PDB file of C-alpha atoms in Angstrom:
ATOM      1  CA  GLU V 263     148.729  63.762 142.793  1.00  0.00           C
ATOM      2  CA  ARG V 264     150.765  61.044 144.420  1.00  0.00           C
ATOM      3  CA  ALA V 265     148.016  59.140 145.445  1.00  0.00           C
ATOM      4  CA  VAL V 266     146.514  59.393 141.715  1.00  0.00           C
ATOM      5  CA  ARG V 267     150.155  58.474 140.152  1.00  0.00           C
ATOM      6  CA  PHE V 268     150.479  55.636 142.630  1.00  0.00           C
ATOM      7  CA  TRP V 269     147.042  54.255 141.639  1.00  0.00           C
ATOM      8  CA  ALA V 270     147.933  54.291 137.862  1.00  0.00           C
ATOM      9  CA  ILE V 271     151.025  52.487 138.755  1.00  0.00           C
ATOM     10  CA  CYS V 272     148.852  49.768 140.505  1.00  0.00           C
ATOM     11  CA  GLY V 273     146.963  49.705 137.405  1.00  0.00           C
ATOM     12  CA  GLY V 274     149.750  48.811 135.199  1.00  0.00           C
ATOM     13  CA  LEU V 275     150.957  46.197 137.704  1.00  0.00           C
ATOM     14  CA  VAL V 276     147.325  44.720 137.113  1.00  0.00           C
ATOM     15  CA  LEU V 277     148.114  44.786 133.452  1.00  0.00           C
ATOM     16  CA  LEU V 278     151.057  42.839 134.316  1.00  0.00           C
ATOM     17  CA  ALA V 279     149.202  40.520 136.312  1.00  0.00           C
ATOM     18  CA  ILE V 280     146.690  40.092 133.202  1.00  0.00           C
ATOM     19  CA  VAL V 281     149.853  38.990 131.149  1.00  0.00           C
ATOM     20  CA  ALA V 282     150.960  36.728 133.598  1.00  0.00           C
ATOM     21  CA  VAL V 283     147.692  34.873 133.858  1.00  0.00           C
ATOM     22  CA  ASN V 284     147.476  34.573 129.929  1.00  0.00           C
ATOM     23  CA  VAL V 285     150.999  33.034 129.725  1.00  0.00           C
ATOM     24  CA  VAL V 286     149.840  30.481 132.304  1.00  0.00           C
ATOM     25  CA  GLU V 287     146.683  30.187 130.372  1.00  0.00           C
ATOM     26  CA  VAL V 288     148.774  29.431 126.996  1.00  0.00           C
ATOM     27  CA  ALA V 289     150.620  26.772 128.877  1.00  0.00           C
ATOM     28  CA  SER V 290     147.971  25.225 130.349  1.00  0.00           C
ATOM     29  CA  THR V 291     146.492  24.411 126.906  1.00  0.00           C
ATOM     30  CA  VAL V 292     149.268  21.628 126.560  1.00  0.00           C
ATOM     31  CA  THR V 293     147.995  19.916 129.264  1.00  0.00           C
ATOM     32  CA  ARG V 294     144.239  20.586 128.951  1.00  0.00           C
ATOM     33  CA  PRO V 295     143.565  17.325 126.617  1.00  0.00           C
ATOM     34  CA  LEU V 296     145.256  15.191 129.326  1.00  0.00           C
ATOM     35  CA  THR V 297     143.422  16.905 132.408  1.00  0.00           C
ATOM     36  CA  GLY V 298     140.360  18.098 130.808  1.00  0.00           C
ATOM     37  CA  ARG V 299     140.314  21.284 133.041  1.00  0.00           C
ATOM     38  CA  PHE V 300     139.840  24.538 132.126  1.00  0.00           C
ATOM     39  CA  SER V 301     141.773  27.558 134.081  1.00  0.00           C
ATOM     40  CA  GLY V 302     139.348  30.071 134.236  1.00  0.00           C
ATOM     41  CA  ALA V 303     141.654  32.674 132.810  1.00  0.00           C
ATOM     42  CA  VAL V 304     138.926  34.482 130.874  1.00  0.00           C
ATOM     43  CA  GLU V 305     137.236  35.119 134.162  1.00  0.00           C
ATOM     44  CA  LEU V 306     140.408  36.597 135.780  1.00  0.00           C
ATOM     45  CA  THR V 307     141.416  38.700 132.560  1.00  0.00           C
ATOM     46  CA  SER V 308     137.934  40.335 132.452  1.00  0.00           C
ATOM     47  CA  MET V 309     137.713  41.050 136.058  1.00  0.00           C
ATOM     48  CA  LEU V 310     141.380  42.408 136.245  1.00  0.00           C
ATOM     49  CA  ALA V 311     141.016  44.311 132.709  1.00  0.00           C
ATOM     50  CA  ALA V 312     137.950  46.153 134.515  1.00  0.00           C
ATOM     51  CA  VAL V 313     140.219  46.985 137.470  1.00  0.00           C
ATOM     52  CA  ALA V 314     142.932  48.293 135.329  1.00  0.00           C
ATOM     53  CA  ALA V 315     140.689  50.625 133.446  1.00  0.00           C
ATOM     54  CA  PHE V 316     139.237  52.146 136.552  1.00  0.00           C
ATOM     55  CA  CYS V 317     143.076  52.545 137.861  1.00  0.00           C
ATOM     56  CA  PHE V 318     143.783  54.529 135.026  1.00  0.00           C
ATOM     57  CA  LEU V 319     140.716  57.002 135.080  1.00  0.00           C
ATOM     58  CA  PRO V 320     141.866  59.320 138.033  1.00  0.00           C
ATOM     59  CA  TYR V 321     145.256  59.834 136.060  1.00  0.00           C
ATOM     60  CA  ALA V 322     143.502  60.594 132.902  1.00  0.00           C
ATOM     61  CA  GLN V 323     141.547  63.274 134.828  1.00  0.00           C
ATOM     62  CA  LEU V 324     144.173  64.707 136.540  1.00  0.00           C
ATOM     63  CA  THR V 325     146.451  64.915 133.582  1.00  0.00           C
ATOM     64  CA  HIS V 326     143.696  66.300 131.198  1.00  0.00           C
ATOM     65  CA  ALA V 327     144.105  63.086 128.996  1.00  0.00           C
ATOM     66  CA  ASN V 328     140.658  62.595 128.279  1.00  0.00           C
ATOM     67  CA  ALA V 329     139.238  62.739 124.867  1.00  0.00           C
ATOM     68  CA  SER V 330     138.423  66.176 123.739  1.00  0.00           C
ATOM     69  CA  ALA V 331     137.177  67.779 120.504  1.00  0.00           C
ATOM     70  CA  GLU V 332     139.274  70.649 119.860  1.00  0.00           C
ATOM     71  CA  LEU V 333     137.723  71.252 116.539  1.00  0.00           C
ATOM     72  CA  PHE V 334     134.984  73.064 118.433  1.00  0.00           C
ATOM     73  CA  THR V 335     137.284  75.439 120.544  1.00  0.00           C
ATOM     74  CA  ALA V 336     139.884  75.999 117.816  1.00  0.00           C
ATOM     75  CA  ARG V 337     138.982  79.583 117.690  1.00  0.00           C
ATOM     76  CA  ALA V 338     137.908  80.200 121.166  1.00  0.00           C
ATOM     77  CA  GLY V 339     139.838  82.527 123.544  1.00  0.00           C
ATOM     78  CA  PRO V 340     141.553  81.216 126.735  1.00  0.00           C
ATOM     79  CA  ARG V 341     138.849  82.248 128.727  1.00  0.00           C
ATOM     80  CA  ALA V 342     136.173  80.288 126.872  1.00  0.00           C
ATOM     81  CA  ILE V 343     138.612  77.382 126.940  1.00  0.00           C
ATOM     82  CA  ALA V 344     139.148  77.362 130.447  1.00  0.00           C
ATOM     83  CA  ALA V 345     135.385  77.912 131.230  1.00  0.00           C
ATOM     84  CA  LEU V 346     134.727  74.756 128.977  1.00  0.00           C
ATOM     85  CA  ARG V 347     137.394  72.720 130.739  1.00  0.00           C
ATOM     86  CA  ALA V 348     136.076  73.801 134.021  1.00  0.00           C
ATOM     87  CA  LEU V 349     132.763  72.768 133.033  1.00  0.00           C
ATOM     88  CA  GLY V 350     133.888  69.343 131.828  1.00  0.00           C
ATOM     89  CA  CYS V 351     135.463  69.052 135.032  1.00  0.00           C
ATOM     90  CA  LEU V 352     132.376  69.795 136.948  1.00  0.00           C
ATOM     91  CA  VAL V 353     130.395  66.979 134.860  1.00  0.00           C
ATOM     92  CA  ALA V 354     132.978  64.431 135.334  1.00  0.00           C
ATOM     93  CA  LEU V 355     132.978  65.404 139.503  1.00  0.00           C
ATOM     94  CA  GLY V 356     129.211  64.787 139.443  1.00  0.00           C
ATOM     95  CA  PHE V 357     128.857  61.799 137.083  1.00  0.00           C
ATOM     96  CA  CYS V 358     131.782  59.823 138.865  1.00  0.00           C
ATOM     97  CA  ALA V 359     130.558  60.826 142.192  1.00  0.00           C
ATOM     98  CA  PHE V 360     127.021  59.329 141.159  1.00  0.00           C
ATOM     99  CA  LEU V 361     128.821  56.097 139.691  1.00  0.00           C
ATOM    100  CA  MET V 362     130.718  55.880 142.869  1.00  0.00           C
ATOM    101  CA  TRP V 363     127.604  55.779 144.793  1.00  0.00           C
ATOM    102  CA  ARG V 364     125.805  53.368 142.384  1.00  0.00           C
ATOM    103  CA  MET V 365     129.015  51.155 142.261  1.00  0.00           C
ATOM    104  CA  THR V 366     129.072  51.199 145.914  1.00  0.00           C
ATOM    105  CA  GLU V 367     125.432  49.903 146.172  1.00  0.00           C
ATOM    106  CA  GLY V 368     126.248  47.265 143.276  1.00  0.00           C
ATOM    107  CA  MET V 369     129.264  46.001 145.343  1.00  0.00           C
ATOM    108  CA  ALA V 370     126.975  45.616 148.365  1.00  0.00           C
ATOM    109  CA  ASP V 371     124.334  43.679 146.364  1.00  0.00           C
ATOM    110  CA  GLN V 372     126.926  41.396 144.533  1.00  0.00           C
ATOM    111  CA  ARG V 373     128.437  40.490 148.210  1.00  0.00           C
ATOM    112  CA  ALA V 374     124.917  40.100 149.598  1.00  0.00           C
ATOM    113  CA  ARG V 375     124.100  37.466 146.708  1.00  0.00           C
ATOM    114  CA  GLY V 376     127.335  35.808 146.949  1.00  0.00           C
ATOM    115  CA  LEU V 377     127.809  36.032 143.097  1.00  0.00           C
ATOM    116  CA  ALA V 378     130.917  34.048 141.917  1.00  0.00           C
ATOM    117  CA  THR V 379     132.534  33.495 138.518  1.00  0.00           C
ATOM    118  CA  THR V 380     131.386  30.326 136.739  1.00  0.00           C
ATOM    119  CA  ILE V 381     134.635  28.173 136.349  1.00  0.00           C
ATOM    120  CA  LEU V 382     136.805  29.468 139.352  1.00  0.00           C
ATOM    121  CA  GLY V 383     134.243  30.462 141.731  1.00  0.00           C
ATOM    122  CA  VAL V 384     135.917  33.760 142.592  1.00  0.00           C
ATOM    123  CA  PRO V 385     133.794  36.128 144.259  1.00  0.00           C
ATOM    124  CA  VAL V 386     132.886  39.076 141.857  1.00  0.00           C
ATOM    125  CA  TRP V 387     132.191  41.825 144.649  1.00  0.00           C
ATOM    126  CA  PRO V 388     136.048  42.605 145.400  1.00  0.00           C
ATOM    127  CA  ALA V 389     136.630  43.647 141.879  1.00  0.00           C
ATOM    128  CA  TYR V 390     134.521  46.476 142.736  1.00  0.00           C
ATOM    129  CA  VAL V 391     136.419  47.814 145.633  1.00  0.00           C
ATOM    130  CA  PRO V 392     139.176  49.149 143.253  1.00  0.00           C
ATOM    131  CA  ALA V 393     136.478  50.723 141.069  1.00  0.00           C
ATOM    132  CA  VAL V 394     134.945  52.630 143.720  1.00  0.00           C
ATOM    133  CA  ILE V 395     138.502  53.938 144.814  1.00  0.00           C
ATOM    134  CA  SER V 396     139.123  55.022 141.394  1.00  0.00           C
ATOM    135  CA  LEU V 397     136.039  56.664 141.176  1.00  0.00           C
ATOM    136  CA  GLY V 398     136.829  58.576 144.523  1.00  0.00           C
ATOM    137  CA  LEU V 399     140.266  59.596 143.237  1.00  0.00           C
ATOM    138  CA  VAL V 400     138.474  60.810 139.865  1.00  0.00           C
ATOM    139  CA  VAL V 401     136.159  63.133 142.080  1.00  0.00           C
ATOM    140  CA  ALA V 402     138.900  64.488 143.776  1.00  0.00           C
ATOM    141  CA  ALA V 403     141.014  64.913 140.654  1.00  0.00           C
ATOM    142  CA  ALA V 404     138.151  66.584 138.854  1.00  0.00           C
ATOM    143  CA  ALA V 405     137.695  68.958 142.054  1.00  0.00           C
ATOM    144  CA  VAL V 406     141.433  69.970 141.721  1.00  0.00           C
ATOM    145  CA  ASN V 407     141.097  70.604 138.105  1.00  0.00           C
ATOM    146  CA  LEU V 408     137.869  72.513 138.501  1.00  0.00           C
ATOM    147  CA  ARG V 409     139.509  74.762 140.800  1.00  0.00           C
ATOM    148  CA  GLU V 410     142.555  75.245 138.695  1.00  0.00           C
ATOM    149  CA  GLU V 411     140.386  75.785 135.343  1.00  0.00           C
ATOM    150  CA  GLY V 412     138.310  78.265 137.532  1.00  0.00           C
ATOM    151  CA  ALA V 413     141.029  80.201 138.337  1.00  0.00           C
ATOM    152  CA  ARG V 414     142.357  80.279 134.770  1.00  0.00           C
ATOM    153  CA  ALA V 415     138.998  81.404 133.692  1.00  0.00           C
ATOM    154  CA  LEU V 416     138.867  84.121 135.883  1.00  0.00           C
ATOM    155  CA  ALA V 417     142.493  85.172 135.195  1.00  0.00           C
ATOM    156  CA  ALA V 418     142.097  85.349 131.665  1.00  0.00           C
ATOM    157  CA  GLU V 419     138.747  87.513 132.144  1.00  0.00           C
ATOM    158  CA  GLU V 420     140.801  89.757 134.306  1.00  0.00           C
ATOM    159  CA  ARG V 421     143.579  90.158 131.261  1.00  0.00           C
ATOM    160  CA  GLN V 422     141.008  90.836 128.430  1.00  0.00           C
TER     161      GLN V 422
END
């Protein structure tokens, strides 16, 4: 839980970095007619926004802050709701484990090809590192949630 919360705070710091990059970009528009240079803020903003979004995924999983359609479970009992939430956790665990594997492969491919941004020439592959870490934390959070929801479903079953 601490690692997930720390990672979400890191995501917030990345958002602050995005703001700083864009403040510099706005300030540089004054000098652009004189220098003819573009700062590449769009490239940094897009990479940092992806990193920030991934940083918040584990926290959303751990705290059950993901979107859900309660319309379908409005009349369901506690056992059914816990079982559905456990199923959701199982799907999240499997999907994020798969995504983590593919992102790791994608990162290796981007690194081998030496892909870099157009204006700044910043390598793209380092942006994959926090995404892979985030997906690993989502897998861990989903496993914790799966255990809790499974226990809740069994406990609700015993009471009925």
